[in-house]
């Protein structure tokens, strides 16, 4: 049984922010970049495979209302809104995506990039029963 990747470090956040599309697509976890309103700016290949939604169907749409309405709850969207208002966000928590094709339990990391005024969403799948999942924290 594989273990999930460790919680990303501040270095990881800076590195992801400067990556091109090919580099983002090579990452072994989902990466989504959101603007101040929650519209998807960037969306990597791993996340497209995980969700079953192509980049073309996702970019430009509101993540919380049009793409993944199951995230439109306090535990996810509320954290995003609070972080965007404060212009400070680094939070890791567990979440269940109830995809029709492939429901998944994941570890979500949200982090705000002050330079680009955007939030990055990292999505790391894990299997039920795995150990080492970081507890929710913000």
Coordinates of C-alpha atoms in Angstrom, one line a residue:
X1 CA 0.0 0.0 0.0
X2 CA 1.5 3.3 -1.0
X3 CA 1.7 6.3 1.3
X4 CA 0.5 9.8 0.3
X5 CA 3.2 12.4 -0.3
X6 CA 4.1 14.5 2.6
X7 CA 2.5 17.9 3.0
X8 CA 4.1 20.3 0.5
X9 CA 6.7 22.7 1.8
X10 CA 6.9 26.5 1.1
X11 CA 9.6 25.7 -1.5
X12 CA 7.1 23.4 -3.3
X13 CA 4.6 26.3 -3.4
X14 CA 7.1 28.7 -4.9
X15 CA 8.2 26.1 -7.4
X16 CA 4.7 25.2 -8.6
X17 CA 3.9 28.9 -9.1
X18 CA 6.8 29.2 -11.6
X19 CA 6.2 26.0 -13.5
X20 CA 5.1 25.8 -17.1
X21 CA 2.3 23.6 -18.3
X22 CA 4.5 20.6 -19.2
X23 CA 6.1 20.7 -15.7
X24 CA 2.7 20.9 -14.0
X25 CA 1.5 18.0 -16.1
X26 CA 4.4 15.9 -15.0
X27 CA 3.6 16.2 -11.3
X28 CA 2.3 13.1 -9.5
X29 CA -0.7 14.9 -7.9
X30 CA -3.5 17.3 -9.0
X31 CA -2.8 21.0 -9.3
X32 CA -5.4 23.7 -9.9
X33 CA -4.8 27.4 -9.8
X34 CA -7.8 29.7 -8.9
X35 CA -8.3 33.4 -9.3
X36 CA -9.8 35.6 -6.6
X37 CA -13.3 34.5 -7.5
X38 CA -12.5 30.8 -7.8
X39 CA -12.3 30.6 -11.6
X40 CA -9.8 28.0 -12.8
X41 CA -6.7 29.4 -14.4
X42 CA -4.6 26.3 -14.6
X43 CA -5.4 22.6 -14.3
X44 CA -2.8 19.8 -14.7
X45 CA -3.1 16.5 -16.5
X46 CA -3.1 14.5 -13.2
X47 CA -6.1 16.3 -12.0
X48 CA -7.9 15.9 -15.4
X49 CA -7.3 12.2 -15.2
X50 CA -8.4 12.0 -11.5
X51 CA -11.7 14.0 -12.1
X52 CA -12.4 12.8 -15.7
X53 CA -12.8 16.5 -16.7
X54 CA -10.6 17.9 -19.5
X55 CA -8.7 21.1 -19.1
X56 CA -10.8 22.6 -21.9
X57 CA -14.0 22.0 -19.9
X58 CA -12.6 23.4 -16.7
X59 CA -10.4 26.5 -17.4
X60 CA -12.4 29.7 -17.0
X61 CA -15.2 28.2 -15.0
X62 CA -15.8 28.6 -11.3
X63 CA -14.3 25.6 -9.5
X64 CA -16.7 25.7 -6.5
X65 CA -20.0 26.3 -8.4
X66 CA -19.5 24.9 -11.9
X67 CA -16.8 22.3 -11.7
X68 CA -16.9 20.7 -8.2
X69 CA -20.1 21.8 -6.5
X70 CA -19.4 19.3 -3.7
X71 CA -16.6 21.7 -2.6
X72 CA -19.1 24.6 -2.1
X73 CA -19.1 24.0 1.7
X74 CA -17.5 25.8 4.6
X75 CA -14.8 23.2 5.0
X76 CA -13.5 23.9 1.5
X77 CA -15.0 27.0 -0.1
X78 CA -15.2 28.8 3.2
X79 CA -11.5 28.2 3.8
X80 CA -10.8 29.6 0.3
X81 CA -12.9 32.7 0.9
X82 CA -11.3 33.4 4.3
X83 CA -7.8 32.9 2.8
X84 CA -8.5 35.2 -0.1
X85 CA -9.9 37.9 2.1
X86 CA -6.9 37.7 4.4
X87 CA -4.5 37.3 1.5
X88 CA -2.9 34.5 3.5
X89 CA -3.7 30.8 3.2
X90 CA -1.8 27.5 3.8
X91 CA -4.1 24.7 4.8
X92 CA -4.2 20.9 4.5
X93 CA -7.2 18.7 5.1
X94 CA -8.9 15.5 4.0
X95 CA -11.8 15.6 1.5
X96 CA -14.0 13.2 -0.5
X97 CA -14.7 14.0 -4.1
X98 CA -17.9 12.3 -5.1
X99 CA -17.1 12.0 -8.8
X100 CA -19.6 9.9 -10.7
X101 CA -16.9 8.0 -12.5
X102 CA -14.4 7.6 -9.8
X103 CA -15.2 8.9 -6.3
X104 CA -11.9 9.6 -4.4
X105 CA -10.7 10.4 -0.9
X106 CA -7.9 13.0 -1.1
X107 CA -5.7 15.3 0.9
X108 CA -6.2 18.9 -0.2
X109 CA -3.7 21.6 0.3
X110 CA -4.7 25.2 -0.4
X111 CA -2.1 28.0 -0.5
X112 CA -2.3 31.6 -1.5
X113 CA 0.3 33.2 -3.7
X114 CA 0.6 36.9 -2.9
X115 CA 2.6 37.6 -6.0
X116 CA 0.0 36.3 -8.4
X117 CA -3.0 36.9 -6.1
X118 CA -4.2 33.4 -6.7
X119 CA -4.8 30.2 -4.7
X120 CA -3.3 26.9 -5.6
X121 CA -5.2 23.7 -4.9
X122 CA -3.1 20.5 -4.6
X123 CA -5.0 17.2 -4.7
X124 CA -3.3 14.1 -3.4
X125 CA -5.3 10.9 -3.7
X126 CA -5.0 8.2 -1.0
X127 CA -6.6 4.9 -0.4
X128 CA -8.8 4.2 2.6
X129 CA -6.9 2.7 5.4
X130 CA -3.6 4.3 4.6
X131 CA -1.6 5.8 7.4
X132 CA 0.3 9.0 7.4
X133 CA -2.4 11.3 6.2
X134 CA -1.9 14.7 7.7
X135 CA -4.7 15.8 10.1
X136 CA -6.7 18.9 9.0
X137 CA -4.9 22.1 9.8
X138 CA -5.0 25.7 8.7

